[in-house]
PDB file of C-alpha atoms in Angstrom:
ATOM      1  CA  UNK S 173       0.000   0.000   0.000  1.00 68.00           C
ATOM      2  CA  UNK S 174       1.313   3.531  -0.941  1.00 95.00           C
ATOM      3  CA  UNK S 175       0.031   6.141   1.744  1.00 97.00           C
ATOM      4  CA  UNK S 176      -0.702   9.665   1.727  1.00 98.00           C
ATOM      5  CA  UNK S 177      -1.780  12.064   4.596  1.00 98.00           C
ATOM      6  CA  UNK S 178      -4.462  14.539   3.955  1.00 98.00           C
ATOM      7  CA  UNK S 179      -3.873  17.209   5.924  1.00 98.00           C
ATOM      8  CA  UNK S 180      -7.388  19.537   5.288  1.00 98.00           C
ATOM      9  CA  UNK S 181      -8.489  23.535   5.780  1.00 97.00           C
ATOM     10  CA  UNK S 182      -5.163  24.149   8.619  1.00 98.00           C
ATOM     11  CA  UNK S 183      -4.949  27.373   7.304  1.00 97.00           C
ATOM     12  CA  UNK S 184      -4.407  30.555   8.460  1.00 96.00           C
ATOM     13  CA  UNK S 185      -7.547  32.134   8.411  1.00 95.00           C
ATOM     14  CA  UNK S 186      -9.328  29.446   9.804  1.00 96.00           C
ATOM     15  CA  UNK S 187      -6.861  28.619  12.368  1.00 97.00           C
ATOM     16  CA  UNK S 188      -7.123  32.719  13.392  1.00 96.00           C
ATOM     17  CA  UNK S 189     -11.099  32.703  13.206  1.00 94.00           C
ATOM     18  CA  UNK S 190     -12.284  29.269  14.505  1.00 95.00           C
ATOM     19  CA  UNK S 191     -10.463  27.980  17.897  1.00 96.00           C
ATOM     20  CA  UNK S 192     -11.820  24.829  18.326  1.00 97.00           C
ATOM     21  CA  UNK S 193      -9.262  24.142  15.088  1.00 97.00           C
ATOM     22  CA  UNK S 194      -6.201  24.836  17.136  1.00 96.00           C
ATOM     23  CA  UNK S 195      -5.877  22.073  19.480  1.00 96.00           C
ATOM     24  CA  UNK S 196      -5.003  19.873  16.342  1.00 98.00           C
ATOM     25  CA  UNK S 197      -2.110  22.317  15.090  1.00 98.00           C
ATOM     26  CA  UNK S 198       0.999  20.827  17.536  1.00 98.00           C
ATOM     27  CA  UNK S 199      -0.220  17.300  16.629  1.00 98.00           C
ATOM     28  CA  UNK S 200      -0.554  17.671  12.640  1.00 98.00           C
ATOM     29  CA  UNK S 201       2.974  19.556  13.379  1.00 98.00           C
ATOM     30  CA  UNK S 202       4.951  16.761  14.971  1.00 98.00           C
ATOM     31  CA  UNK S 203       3.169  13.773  12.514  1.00 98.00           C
ATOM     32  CA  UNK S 204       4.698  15.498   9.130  1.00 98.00           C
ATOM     33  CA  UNK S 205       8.312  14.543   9.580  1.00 97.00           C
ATOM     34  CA  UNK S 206       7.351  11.267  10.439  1.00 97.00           C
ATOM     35  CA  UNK S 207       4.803  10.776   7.551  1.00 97.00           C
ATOM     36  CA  UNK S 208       7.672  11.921   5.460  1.00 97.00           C
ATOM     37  CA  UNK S 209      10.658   9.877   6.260  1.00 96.00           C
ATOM     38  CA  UNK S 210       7.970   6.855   6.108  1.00 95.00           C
ATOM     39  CA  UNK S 211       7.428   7.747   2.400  1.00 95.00           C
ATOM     40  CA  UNK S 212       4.163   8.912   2.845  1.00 97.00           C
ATOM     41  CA  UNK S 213       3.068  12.069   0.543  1.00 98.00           C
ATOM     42  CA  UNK S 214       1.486  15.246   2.102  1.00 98.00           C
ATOM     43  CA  UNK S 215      -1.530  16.771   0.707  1.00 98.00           C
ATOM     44  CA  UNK S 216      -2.249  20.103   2.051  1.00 98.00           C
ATOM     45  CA  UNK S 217      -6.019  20.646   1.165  1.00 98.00           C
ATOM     46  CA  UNK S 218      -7.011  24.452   1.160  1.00 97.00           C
ATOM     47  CA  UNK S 219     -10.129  26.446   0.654  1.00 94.00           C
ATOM     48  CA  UNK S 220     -10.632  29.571  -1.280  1.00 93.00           C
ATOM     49  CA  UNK S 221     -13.319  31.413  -3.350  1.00 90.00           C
ATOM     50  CA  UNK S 222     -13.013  33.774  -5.890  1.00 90.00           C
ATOM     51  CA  UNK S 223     -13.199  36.839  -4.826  1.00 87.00           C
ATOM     52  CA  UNK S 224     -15.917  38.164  -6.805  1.00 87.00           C
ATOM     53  CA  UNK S 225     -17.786  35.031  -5.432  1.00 83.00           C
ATOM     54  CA  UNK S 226     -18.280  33.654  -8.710  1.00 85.00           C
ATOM     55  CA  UNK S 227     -17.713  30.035  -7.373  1.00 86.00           C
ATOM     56  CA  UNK S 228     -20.071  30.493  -4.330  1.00 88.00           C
ATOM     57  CA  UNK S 229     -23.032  28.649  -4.677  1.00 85.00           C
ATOM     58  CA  UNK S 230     -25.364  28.715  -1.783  1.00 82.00           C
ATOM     59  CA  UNK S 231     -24.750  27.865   2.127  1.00 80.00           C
ATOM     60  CA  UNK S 232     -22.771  27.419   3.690  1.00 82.00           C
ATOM     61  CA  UNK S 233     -20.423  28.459   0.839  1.00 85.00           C
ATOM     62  CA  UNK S 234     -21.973  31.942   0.646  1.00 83.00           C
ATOM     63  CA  UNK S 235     -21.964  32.203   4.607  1.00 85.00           C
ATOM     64  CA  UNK S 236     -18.002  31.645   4.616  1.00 84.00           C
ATOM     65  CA  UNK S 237     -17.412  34.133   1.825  1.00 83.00           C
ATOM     66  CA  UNK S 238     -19.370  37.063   3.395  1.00 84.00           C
ATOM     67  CA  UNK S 239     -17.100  35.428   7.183  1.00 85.00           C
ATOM     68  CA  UNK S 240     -13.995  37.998   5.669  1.00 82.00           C
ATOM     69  CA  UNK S 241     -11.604  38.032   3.250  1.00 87.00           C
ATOM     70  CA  UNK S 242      -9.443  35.094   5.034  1.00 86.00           C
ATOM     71  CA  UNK S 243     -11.491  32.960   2.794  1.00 90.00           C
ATOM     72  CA  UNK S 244     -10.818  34.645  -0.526  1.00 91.00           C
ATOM     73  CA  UNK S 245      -8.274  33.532  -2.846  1.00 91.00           C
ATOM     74  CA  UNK S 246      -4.906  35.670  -2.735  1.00 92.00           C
ATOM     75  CA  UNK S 247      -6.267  36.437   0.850  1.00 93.00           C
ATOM     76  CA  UNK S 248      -3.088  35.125   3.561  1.00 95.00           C
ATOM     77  CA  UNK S 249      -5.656  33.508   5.327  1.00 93.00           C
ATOM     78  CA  UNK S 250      -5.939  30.939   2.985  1.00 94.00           C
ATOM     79  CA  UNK S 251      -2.715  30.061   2.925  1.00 96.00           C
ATOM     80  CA  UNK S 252      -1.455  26.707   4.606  1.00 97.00           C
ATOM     81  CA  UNK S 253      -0.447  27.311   8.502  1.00 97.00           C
ATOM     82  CA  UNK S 254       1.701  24.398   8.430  1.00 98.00           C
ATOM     83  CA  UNK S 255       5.342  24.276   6.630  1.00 96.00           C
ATOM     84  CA  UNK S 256       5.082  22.629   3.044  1.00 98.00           C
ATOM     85  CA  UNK S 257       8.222  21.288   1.381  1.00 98.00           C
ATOM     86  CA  UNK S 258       8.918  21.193  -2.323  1.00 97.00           C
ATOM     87  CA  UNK S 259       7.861  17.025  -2.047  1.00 97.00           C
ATOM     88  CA  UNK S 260       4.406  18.119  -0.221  1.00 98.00           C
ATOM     89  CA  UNK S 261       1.044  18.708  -2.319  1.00 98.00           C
ATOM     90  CA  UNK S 262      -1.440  21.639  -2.387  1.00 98.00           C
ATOM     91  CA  UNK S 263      -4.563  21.577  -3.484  1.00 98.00           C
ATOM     92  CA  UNK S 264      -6.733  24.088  -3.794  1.00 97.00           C
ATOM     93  CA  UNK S 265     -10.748  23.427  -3.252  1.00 96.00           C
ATOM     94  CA  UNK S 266     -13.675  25.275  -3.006  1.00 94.00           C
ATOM     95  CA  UNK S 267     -16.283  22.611  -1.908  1.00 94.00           C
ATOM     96  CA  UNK S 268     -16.020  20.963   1.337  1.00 94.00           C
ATOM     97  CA  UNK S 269     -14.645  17.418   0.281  1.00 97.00           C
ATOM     98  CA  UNK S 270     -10.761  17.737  -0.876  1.00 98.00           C
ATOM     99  CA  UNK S 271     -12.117  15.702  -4.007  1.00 98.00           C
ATOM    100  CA  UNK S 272     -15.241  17.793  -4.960  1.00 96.00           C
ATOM    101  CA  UNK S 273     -13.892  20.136  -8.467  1.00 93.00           C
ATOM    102  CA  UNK S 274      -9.959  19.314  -7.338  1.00 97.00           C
ATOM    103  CA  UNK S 275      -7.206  17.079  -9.063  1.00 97.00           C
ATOM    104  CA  UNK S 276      -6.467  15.191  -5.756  1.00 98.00           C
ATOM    105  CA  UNK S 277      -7.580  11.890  -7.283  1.00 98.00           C
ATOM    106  CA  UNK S 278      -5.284  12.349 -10.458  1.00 98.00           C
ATOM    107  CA  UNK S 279      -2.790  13.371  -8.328  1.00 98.00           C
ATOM    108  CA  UNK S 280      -2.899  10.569  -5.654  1.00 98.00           C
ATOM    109  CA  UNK S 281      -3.012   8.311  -8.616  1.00 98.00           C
ATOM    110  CA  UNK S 282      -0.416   8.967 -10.591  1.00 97.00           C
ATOM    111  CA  UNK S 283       1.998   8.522  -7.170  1.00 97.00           C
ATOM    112  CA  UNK S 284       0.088   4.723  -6.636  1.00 97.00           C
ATOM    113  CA  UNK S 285      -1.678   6.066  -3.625  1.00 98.00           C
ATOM    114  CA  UNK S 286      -4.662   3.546  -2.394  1.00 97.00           C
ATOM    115  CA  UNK S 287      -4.412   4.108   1.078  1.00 97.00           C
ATOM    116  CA  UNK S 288      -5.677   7.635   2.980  1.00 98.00           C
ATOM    117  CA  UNK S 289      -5.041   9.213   6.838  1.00 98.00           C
ATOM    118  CA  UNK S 290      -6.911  12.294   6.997  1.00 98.00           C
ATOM    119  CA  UNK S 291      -6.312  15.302   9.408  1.00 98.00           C
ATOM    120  CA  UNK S 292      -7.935  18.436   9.568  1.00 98.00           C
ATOM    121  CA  UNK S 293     -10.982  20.507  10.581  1.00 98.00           C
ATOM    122  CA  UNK S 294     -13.423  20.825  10.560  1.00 97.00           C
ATOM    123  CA  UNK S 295     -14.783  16.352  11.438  1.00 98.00           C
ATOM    124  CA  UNK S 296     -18.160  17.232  10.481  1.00 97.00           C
ATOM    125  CA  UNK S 297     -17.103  18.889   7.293  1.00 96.00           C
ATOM    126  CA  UNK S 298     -14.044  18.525   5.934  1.00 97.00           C
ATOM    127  CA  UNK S 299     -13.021  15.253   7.017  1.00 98.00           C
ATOM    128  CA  UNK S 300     -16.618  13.690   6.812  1.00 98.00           C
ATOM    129  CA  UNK S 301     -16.602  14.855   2.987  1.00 98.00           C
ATOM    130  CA  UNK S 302     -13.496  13.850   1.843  1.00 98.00           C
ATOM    131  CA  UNK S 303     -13.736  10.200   3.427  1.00 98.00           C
ATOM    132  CA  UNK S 304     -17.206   9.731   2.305  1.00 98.00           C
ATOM    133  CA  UNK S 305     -15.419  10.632  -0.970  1.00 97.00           C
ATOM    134  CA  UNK S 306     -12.238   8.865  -0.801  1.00 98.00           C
ATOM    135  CA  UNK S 307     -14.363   5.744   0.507  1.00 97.00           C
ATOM    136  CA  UNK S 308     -16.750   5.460  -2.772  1.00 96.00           C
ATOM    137  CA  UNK S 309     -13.339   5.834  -4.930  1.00 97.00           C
ATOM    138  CA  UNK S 310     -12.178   2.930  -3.145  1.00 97.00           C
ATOM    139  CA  UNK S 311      -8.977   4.470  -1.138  1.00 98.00           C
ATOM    140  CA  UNK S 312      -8.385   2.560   2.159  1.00 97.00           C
ATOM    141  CA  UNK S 313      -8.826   4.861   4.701  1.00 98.00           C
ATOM    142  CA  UNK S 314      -7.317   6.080   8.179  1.00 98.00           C
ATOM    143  CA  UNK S 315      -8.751   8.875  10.311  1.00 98.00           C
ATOM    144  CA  UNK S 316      -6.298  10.338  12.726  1.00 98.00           C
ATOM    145  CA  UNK S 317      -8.865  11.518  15.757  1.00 98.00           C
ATOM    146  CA  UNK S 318      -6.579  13.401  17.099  1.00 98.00           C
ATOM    147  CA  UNK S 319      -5.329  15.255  14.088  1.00 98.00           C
ATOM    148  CA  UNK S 320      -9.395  16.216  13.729  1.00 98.00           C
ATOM    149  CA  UNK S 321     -11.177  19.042  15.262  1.00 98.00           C
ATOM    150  CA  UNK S 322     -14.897  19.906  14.979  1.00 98.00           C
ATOM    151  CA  UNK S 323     -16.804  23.243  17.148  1.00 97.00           C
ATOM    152  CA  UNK S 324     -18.895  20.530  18.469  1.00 98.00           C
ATOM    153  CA  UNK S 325     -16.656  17.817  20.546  1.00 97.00           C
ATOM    154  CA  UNK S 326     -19.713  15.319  20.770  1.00 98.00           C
ATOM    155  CA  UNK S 327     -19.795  15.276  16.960  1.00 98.00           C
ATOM    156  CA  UNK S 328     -16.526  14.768  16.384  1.00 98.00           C
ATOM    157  CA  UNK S 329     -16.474  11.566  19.054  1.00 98.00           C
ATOM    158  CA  UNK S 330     -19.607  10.445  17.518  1.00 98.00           C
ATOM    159  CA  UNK S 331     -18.071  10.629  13.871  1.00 98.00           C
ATOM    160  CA  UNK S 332     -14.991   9.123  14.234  1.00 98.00           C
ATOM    161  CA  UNK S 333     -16.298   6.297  16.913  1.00 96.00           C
ATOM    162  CA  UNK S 334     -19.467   5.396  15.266  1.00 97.00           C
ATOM    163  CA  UNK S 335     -19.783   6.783  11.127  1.00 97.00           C
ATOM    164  CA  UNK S 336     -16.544   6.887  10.063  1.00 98.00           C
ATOM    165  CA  UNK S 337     -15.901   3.175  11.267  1.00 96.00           C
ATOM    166  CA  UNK S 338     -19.194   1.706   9.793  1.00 94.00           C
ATOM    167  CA  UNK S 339     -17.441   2.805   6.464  1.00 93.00           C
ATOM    168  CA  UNK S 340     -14.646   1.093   6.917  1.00 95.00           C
ATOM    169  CA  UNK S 341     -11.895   3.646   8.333  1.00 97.00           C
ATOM    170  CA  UNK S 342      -9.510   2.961  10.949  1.00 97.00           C
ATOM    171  CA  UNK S 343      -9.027   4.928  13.643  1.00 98.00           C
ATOM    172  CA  UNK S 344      -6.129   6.107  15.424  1.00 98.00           C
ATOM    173  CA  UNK S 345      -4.069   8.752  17.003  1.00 98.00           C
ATOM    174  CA  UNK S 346      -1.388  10.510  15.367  1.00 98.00           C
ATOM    175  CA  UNK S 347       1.197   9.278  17.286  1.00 97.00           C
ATOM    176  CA  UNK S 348      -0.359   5.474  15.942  1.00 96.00           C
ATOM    177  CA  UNK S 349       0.303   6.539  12.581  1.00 96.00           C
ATOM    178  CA  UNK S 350       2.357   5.981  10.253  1.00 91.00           C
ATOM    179  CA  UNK S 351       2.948   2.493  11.350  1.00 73.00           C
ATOM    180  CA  UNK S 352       5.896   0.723   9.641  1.00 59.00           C
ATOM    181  CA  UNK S 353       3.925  -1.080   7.349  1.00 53.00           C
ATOM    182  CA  UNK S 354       2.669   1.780   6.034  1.00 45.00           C
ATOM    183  CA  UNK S 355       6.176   3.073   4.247  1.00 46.00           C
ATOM    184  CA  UNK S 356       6.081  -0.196   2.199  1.00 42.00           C
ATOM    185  CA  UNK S 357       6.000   1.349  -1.405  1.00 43.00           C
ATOM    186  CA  UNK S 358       7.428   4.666  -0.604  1.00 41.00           C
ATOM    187  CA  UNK S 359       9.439   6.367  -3.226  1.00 38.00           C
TER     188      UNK S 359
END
């Protein structure tokens, strides 16, 4: 299995604006050198509209547009909070799964990626998109709880312990993961 880590919406704006995200930020922080001497590739998933709006469509897209400028493209805020090396990914979306309108897929598949860990905020968003996503594409798929933030702490638990399982997704910390098996395939 070739790995990647999904790291999703750590950015600037949205760590400044939303707290709850925060808590994830020294955990996400100490997993990327790991992930990357195991081989695995980092995909830094971003969000950004337009900033004449032309890509909002409706809530809750049009409710984080009007939120400020930290979620308009060129805006700093949407620029990733975490360091990204020249091996990393970025991807840009403007939907809430990292897959909706994005070349993630062609990009995880042209590396031989089958295998997923997603991080990021917000659970009930973000993370629940993209592995709802990833899962009907047929990725194996890890959720790293702890590497997952949502403004609600009873939906996150309730997410990753009971829906994210029933699909199929393993759970564990961030410390868990990668496991040496995981590196198997790395470039």
């Amino acid at each position: 299995m070739r790995s990647a880590l999904i790291v999703g919406d750590l950015q600037a704006g949205i760590l400044d604006n939303y707290p709850f995200t925060r808590a994830v930020v020294p955990l996400v922080t100490e997993l990327l050198p790991r992930a990357r001497a195991a081989g695995v590739l980092v995909v830094f998933v971003r969000t950004a509209f337009r900033a004449n709006g032309a890509d909002v469509a409706g809530e809750p897209f049009a409710s984080f547009y009007r939120a400020g400028e930290f979620f308009h493209e060129g805006s700093p805020g949407t620029e990733v909070a975490l360091d990204v090396t020249a091996d990393d990914v970025v991807v840009l979306k403007r939907r809430t799964s990292a897959f909706a309108g994005t070349d993630l897929d062609l990009v995880l598949r042209a590396r031989g990626v089958d295998s997923l860990a997603l991080t990021g905020v917000a659970t009930s968003a973000m993370v629940a998109a993209t592995l709802y996503d990833a899962s009907d594409r047929g990725y194996a798929l890890t959720v790293l709880r702890d590497g997952c933030a949502d403004h609600d702490p009873a939906v996150h638990e309730f997410l990753v312990d009971t829906v994210f399982r029933s699909r199929g997704a393993e759970i564990l910390t961030c410390a868990q993961w990668p496991a040496p098996s995981r590196a198997r395939g790395a470039r």
